[in-house]
Amino acid sequence: MTDADPQDLADRYIAQWVVPEATARRAAIEQLWAEEGTHFLQPPVEIREIATGLGFDRSALQARGIDAFETRVARSHEQFVKEAGLTFRSGNDAVRLHDMVKFSWQTVSTGTGEVVGGGLEILILDEHDRIKADYMFPGA
């Protein structure tokens, strides 16, 4: 473990979601993530209810590895940033406890500046302070 600043890590994490250019986005992801890092997303309630109704007992979606996470970020950027005119920002409340960093984030309209959503992020870091597990809770 290093003494990496948790707020700096949170800010870089949020920034990767809004990088418009694919090569720069990939570079940002590679700097943050362990090669086999896993992103877990608690889906919205309606998706969890549909999954439960279909007999699924898991309530999390996941992307494992840098390539899968890059796809996740690219699609999120396309849908939320490019098409919906949204951006993301950190809640400036990042804290670190050993290998865990916790922070909140907000989804903001670029047109009005209005906060339209947000959530909670919990990152588990490896010995090089790269993300090995990311637990995302939208709406938290």
C-alpha atoms as an extended CHARMM CRD file, in Angstrom:
* protein
*
       140  EXT
         1         1  MET       CA              0.0000000000        0.0000000000        0.0000000000  PROA      1               0.0000000000
         2         2  THR       CA              1.0520000000        3.5450000000       -0.6300000000  PROA      2               0.0000000000
         3         3  ASP       CA             -0.1440000000        6.7830000000        0.9010000000  PROA      3               0.0000000000
         4         4  ALA       CA             -2.1230000000        7.7600000000       -2.1870000000  PROA      4               0.0000000000
         5         5  ASP       CA             -4.6180000000       10.5420000000       -1.5100000000  PROA      5               0.0000000000
         6         6  PRO       CA             -8.1510000000        9.0760000000       -1.5010000000  PROA      6               0.0000000000
         7         7  GLN       CA             -9.7230000000       12.2450000000       -2.9390000000  PROA      7               0.0000000000
         8         8  ASP       CA             -7.2470000000       12.2600000000       -5.8250000000  PROA      8               0.0000000000
         9         9  LEU       CA             -8.1550000000        8.6320000000       -6.5370000000  PROA      9               0.0000000000
        10        10  ALA       CA            -11.8840000000        9.4540000000       -6.3770000000  PROA      10              0.0000000000
        11        11  ASP       CA            -11.4310000000       12.4160000000       -8.7350000000  PROA      11              0.0000000000
        12        12  ARG       CA             -9.4770000000       10.3020000000      -11.2340000000  PROA      12              0.0000000000
        13        13  TYR       CA            -12.0860000000        7.5570000000      -10.9720000000  PROA      13              0.0000000000
        14        14  ILE       CA            -14.9060000000       10.0090000000      -11.7770000000  PROA      14              0.0000000000
        15        15  ALA       CA            -12.8740000000       11.5930000000      -14.5940000000  PROA      15              0.0000000000
        16        16  GLN       CA            -12.5010000000        8.2990000000      -16.4900000000  PROA      16              0.0000000000
        17        17  TRP       CA            -16.2740000000        8.2630000000      -17.1100000000  PROA      17              0.0000000000
        18        18  VAL       CA            -16.2780000000       11.5730000000      -19.0000000000  PROA      18              0.0000000000
        19        19  VAL       CA            -13.1620000000       11.2790000000      -21.1880000000  PROA      19              0.0000000000
        20        20  PRO       CA            -14.4990000000       11.6790000000      -24.7500000000  PROA      20              0.0000000000
        21        21  GLU       CA            -11.5810000000       10.2100000000      -26.6970000000  PROA      21              0.0000000000
        22        22  ALA       CA            -11.2090000000        6.4010000000      -26.6430000000  PROA      22              0.0000000000
        23        23  THR       CA             -7.3920000000        6.2700000000      -26.4460000000  PROA      23              0.0000000000
        24        24  ALA       CA             -7.2320000000        8.7630000000      -23.5730000000  PROA      24              0.0000000000
        25        25  ARG       CA            -10.0740000000        6.9380000000      -21.8150000000  PROA      25              0.0000000000
        26        26  ARG       CA             -8.2120000000        3.6200000000      -22.1100000000  PROA      26              0.0000000000
        27        27  ALA       CA             -5.0400000000        5.2240000000      -20.6960000000  PROA      27              0.0000000000
        28        28  ALA       CA             -6.9880000000        6.6170000000      -17.7180000000  PROA      28              0.0000000000
        29        29  ILE       CA             -8.5080000000        3.1800000000      -17.0600000000  PROA      29              0.0000000000
        30        30  GLU       CA             -5.1390000000        1.4120000000      -17.2740000000  PROA      30              0.0000000000
        31        31  GLN       CA             -3.6650000000        3.8350000000      -14.7230000000  PROA      31              0.0000000000
        32        32  LEU       CA             -6.4700000000        3.1810000000      -12.2350000000  PROA      32              0.0000000000
        33        33  TRP       CA             -7.3060000000       -0.4980000000      -12.6030000000  PROA      33              0.0000000000
        34        34  ALA       CA             -5.6080000000       -3.7870000000      -11.7560000000  PROA      34              0.0000000000
        35        35  GLU       CA             -5.5450000000       -6.0410000000      -14.8300000000  PROA      35              0.0000000000
        36        36  GLU       CA             -8.2710000000       -8.3640000000      -13.5140000000  PROA      36              0.0000000000
        37        37  GLY       CA            -10.1630000000       -5.7610000000      -11.5070000000  PROA      37              0.0000000000
        38        38  THR       CA            -13.9150000000       -6.2410000000      -11.2350000000  PROA      38              0.0000000000
        39        39  HSD       CA            -16.6300000000       -3.6070000000      -11.3620000000  PROA      39              0.0000000000
        40        40  PHE       CA            -19.8360000000       -4.5700000000       -9.5360000000  PROA      40              0.0000000000
        41        41  LEU       CA            -22.9730000000       -2.5180000000      -10.1130000000  PROA      41              0.0000000000
        42        42  GLN       CA            -26.1190000000       -2.7270000000       -8.0450000000  PROA      42              0.0000000000
        43        43  PRO       CA            -28.7310000000       -2.2770000000      -10.7820000000  PROA      43              0.0000000000
        44        44  PRO       CA            -31.8180000000       -0.1090000000      -10.3310000000  PROA      44              0.0000000000
        45        45  VAL       CA            -34.6910000000       -1.6110000000       -8.3390000000  PROA      45              0.0000000000
        46        46  GLU       CA            -36.7920000000       -2.3340000000      -11.4270000000  PROA      46              0.0000000000
        47        47  ILE       CA            -34.0230000000       -4.4400000000      -12.9670000000  PROA      47              0.0000000000
        48        48  ARG       CA            -33.4770000000       -6.3270000000       -9.6890000000  PROA      48              0.0000000000
        49        49  GLU       CA            -37.2070000000       -7.0440000000       -9.4590000000  PROA      49              0.0000000000
        50        50  ILE       CA            -37.3230000000       -8.3780000000      -13.0220000000  PROA      50              0.0000000000
        51        51  ALA       CA            -34.2720000000      -10.5790000000      -12.3520000000  PROA      51              0.0000000000
        52        52  THR       CA            -35.8160000000      -11.9330000000       -9.1460000000  PROA      52              0.0000000000
        53        53  GLY       CA            -39.0510000000      -12.6410000000      -11.0170000000  PROA      53              0.0000000000
        54        54  LEU       CA            -37.0630000000      -14.6560000000      -13.5400000000  PROA      54              0.0000000000
        55        55  GLY       CA            -35.4720000000      -16.7150000000      -10.7730000000  PROA      55              0.0000000000
        56        56  PHE       CA            -32.0790000000      -15.0230000000      -10.5740000000  PROA      56              0.0000000000
        57        57  ASP       CA            -30.6880000000      -14.8370000000       -7.0700000000  PROA      57              0.0000000000
        58        58  ARG       CA            -27.9220000000      -12.3120000000       -7.8310000000  PROA      58              0.0000000000
        59        59  SER       CA            -28.6100000000       -8.6330000000       -7.6780000000  PROA      59              0.0000000000
        60        60  ALA       CA            -25.3430000000       -7.3250000000       -9.1050000000  PROA      60              0.0000000000
        61        61  LEU       CA            -24.0190000000       -6.8250000000      -12.5970000000  PROA      61              0.0000000000
        62        62  GLN       CA            -20.2930000000       -7.1120000000      -13.1760000000  PROA      62              0.0000000000
        63        63  ALA       CA            -17.5150000000       -6.3590000000      -15.6470000000  PROA      63              0.0000000000
        64        64  ARG       CA            -14.2140000000       -8.1820000000      -15.0720000000  PROA      64              0.0000000000
        65        65  GLY       CA            -10.8990000000       -7.0430000000      -16.5170000000  PROA      65              0.0000000000
        66        66  ILE       CA             -9.7360000000       -3.8470000000      -18.1370000000  PROA      66              0.0000000000
        67        67  ASP       CA            -11.2450000000       -4.6330000000      -21.5620000000  PROA      67              0.0000000000
        68        68  ALA       CA            -14.7050000000       -5.3170000000      -20.1050000000  PROA      68              0.0000000000
        69        69  PHE       CA            -14.5460000000       -2.2300000000      -17.9140000000  PROA      69              0.0000000000
        70        70  GLU       CA            -13.4320000000       -0.0940000000      -20.8550000000  PROA      70              0.0000000000
        71        71  THR       CA            -16.5460000000       -1.2720000000      -22.7340000000  PROA      71              0.0000000000
        72        72  ARG       CA            -18.6920000000       -0.4230000000      -19.7000000000  PROA      72              0.0000000000
        73        73  VAL       CA            -17.2350000000        3.0910000000      -19.4480000000  PROA      73              0.0000000000
        74        74  ALA       CA            -17.4890000000        3.7140000000      -23.2070000000  PROA      74              0.0000000000
        75        75  ARG       CA            -21.1650000000        2.7280000000      -23.2820000000  PROA      75              0.0000000000
        76        76  SER       CA            -21.9200000000        4.8020000000      -20.1960000000  PROA      76              0.0000000000
        77        77  HSD       CA            -20.1540000000        7.7830000000      -21.7840000000  PROA      77              0.0000000000
        78        78  GLU       CA            -22.1500000000        7.3720000000      -24.9900000000  PROA      78              0.0000000000
        79        79  GLN       CA            -25.5120000000        7.0730000000      -23.2180000000  PROA      79              0.0000000000
        80        80  PHE       CA            -25.1750000000        9.5200000000      -20.3500000000  PROA      80              0.0000000000
        81        81  VAL       CA            -22.5150000000       12.0690000000      -21.3140000000  PROA      81              0.0000000000
        82        82  LYS       CA            -22.7860000000       12.3280000000      -25.0910000000  PROA      82              0.0000000000
        83        83  GLU       CA            -26.4910000000       11.6190000000      -25.6340000000  PROA      83              0.0000000000
        84        84  ALA       CA            -28.1280000000       12.7600000000      -22.3780000000  PROA      84              0.0000000000
        85        85  GLY       CA            -25.8830000000       15.7680000000      -21.6840000000  PROA      85              0.0000000000
        86        86  LEU       CA            -24.8430000000       14.6520000000      -18.2220000000  PROA      86              0.0000000000
        87        87  THR       CA            -21.5520000000       14.6610000000      -16.3710000000  PROA      87              0.0000000000
        88        88  PHE       CA            -20.3430000000       13.2050000000      -13.0900000000  PROA      88              0.0000000000
        89        89  ARG       CA            -18.5700000000       14.7450000000      -10.1330000000  PROA      89              0.0000000000
        90        90  SER       CA            -17.1830000000       13.5260000000       -6.8640000000  PROA      90              0.0000000000
        91        91  GLY       CA            -18.8920000000       14.4320000000       -3.6180000000  PROA      91              0.0000000000
        92        92  ASN       CA            -15.4560000000       15.5570000000       -2.2890000000  PROA      92              0.0000000000
        93        93  ASP       CA            -15.8650000000       13.1980000000        0.6530000000  PROA      93              0.0000000000
        94        94  ALA       CA            -13.4070000000       10.3920000000       -0.1440000000  PROA      94              0.0000000000
        95        95  VAL       CA            -12.0050000000        8.5020000000        2.8230000000  PROA      95              0.0000000000
        96        96  ARG       CA             -9.5680000000        5.6400000000        2.9740000000  PROA      96              0.0000000000
        97        97  LEU       CA             -9.3890000000        2.8000000000        5.4580000000  PROA      97              0.0000000000
        98        98  HSD       CA             -6.4730000000        0.4530000000        4.7330000000  PROA      98              0.0000000000
        99        99  ASP       CA             -7.1610000000       -0.8570000000        1.2020000000  PROA      99              0.0000000000
       100       100  MET       CA            -10.6710000000        0.5980000000        0.8430000000  PROA      100             0.0000000000
       101       101  VAL       CA            -11.7340000000        4.0040000000       -0.4960000000  PROA      101             0.0000000000
       102       102  LYS       CA            -15.3300000000        5.1970000000       -0.1250000000  PROA      102             0.0000000000
       103       103  PHE       CA            -16.8690000000        8.2860000000       -1.7280000000  PROA      103             0.0000000000
       104       104  SER       CA            -20.1100000000        9.6490000000       -3.0720000000  PROA      104             0.0000000000
       105       105  TRP       CA            -20.6860000000       11.0040000000       -6.5700000000  PROA      105             0.0000000000
       106       106  GLN       CA            -23.2970000000       13.0460000000       -8.3760000000  PROA      106             0.0000000000
       107       107  THR       CA            -24.8050000000       12.9940000000      -11.8460000000  PROA      107             0.0000000000
       108       108  VAL       CA            -25.2150000000       16.5680000000      -13.0940000000  PROA      108             0.0000000000
       109       109  SER       CA            -26.9810000000       18.0880000000      -16.1050000000  PROA      109             0.0000000000
       110       110  THR       CA            -24.4020000000       19.9740000000      -18.1860000000  PROA      110             0.0000000000
       111       111  GLY       CA            -27.1440000000       22.3140000000      -19.4210000000  PROA      111             0.0000000000
       112       112  THR       CA            -28.6170000000       23.4000000000      -16.0970000000  PROA      112             0.0000000000
       113       113  GLY       CA            -26.0630000000       22.3040000000      -13.5030000000  PROA      113             0.0000000000
       114       114  GLU       CA            -28.8870000000       20.4890000000      -11.7020000000  PROA      114             0.0000000000
       115       115  VAL       CA            -27.9940000000       17.3460000000       -9.7580000000  PROA      115             0.0000000000
       116       116  VAL       CA            -30.1650000000       14.5920000000      -11.2450000000  PROA      116             0.0000000000
       117       117  GLY       CA            -28.7080000000       11.5580000000       -9.4910000000  PROA      117             0.0000000000
       118       118  GLY       CA            -25.7220000000       10.0890000000       -7.7860000000  PROA      118             0.0000000000
       119       119  GLY       CA            -24.5210000000        7.2500000000       -5.6730000000  PROA      119             0.0000000000
       120       120  LEU       CA            -21.9030000000        5.6470000000       -3.4890000000  PROA      120             0.0000000000
       121       121  GLU       CA            -18.6430000000        4.0500000000       -4.6070000000  PROA      121             0.0000000000
       122       122  ILE       CA            -16.4930000000        1.6230000000       -2.6500000000  PROA      122             0.0000000000
       123       123  LEU       CA            -13.1260000000        0.7410000000       -4.1590000000  PROA      123             0.0000000000
       124       124  ILE       CA            -10.8470000000       -2.0520000000       -2.9430000000  PROA      124             0.0000000000
       125       125  LEU       CA             -7.2230000000       -1.4490000000       -3.8930000000  PROA      125             0.0000000000
       126       126  ASP       CA             -4.3290000000       -3.8020000000       -4.5380000000  PROA      126             0.0000000000
       127       127  GLU       CA             -0.8080000000       -3.3250000000       -3.1840000000  PROA      127             0.0000000000
       128       128  HSD       CA             -0.0720000000       -0.7720000000       -5.9510000000  PROA      128             0.0000000000
       129       129  ASP       CA             -3.2300000000        1.2470000000       -5.2070000000  PROA      129             0.0000000000
       130       130  ARG       CA             -4.9310000000        0.0400000000       -8.3540000000  PROA      130             0.0000000000
       131       131  ILE       CA             -8.5860000000       -0.8910000000       -8.2380000000  PROA      131             0.0000000000
       132       132  LYS       CA             -9.1350000000       -4.6170000000       -7.8190000000  PROA      132             0.0000000000
       133       133  ALA       CA            -12.8290000000       -4.3540000000       -6.8920000000  PROA      133             0.0000000000
       134       134  ASP       CA            -15.3020000000       -1.5190000000       -7.4470000000  PROA      134             0.0000000000
       135       135  TYR       CA            -18.7340000000       -1.6050000000       -5.8230000000  PROA      135             0.0000000000
       136       136  MET       CA            -21.1080000000        0.9600000000       -7.3410000000  PROA      136             0.0000000000
       137       137  PHE       CA            -24.4120000000        1.8120000000       -5.6720000000  PROA      137             0.0000000000
       138       138  PRO       CA            -26.3790000000        4.2630000000       -7.8460000000  PROA      138             0.0000000000
       139       139  GLY       CA            -29.0550000000        6.0780000000       -5.9030000000  PROA      139             0.0000000000
       140       140  ALA       CA            -27.3870000000        5.4350000000       -2.5400000000  PROA      140             0.0000000000
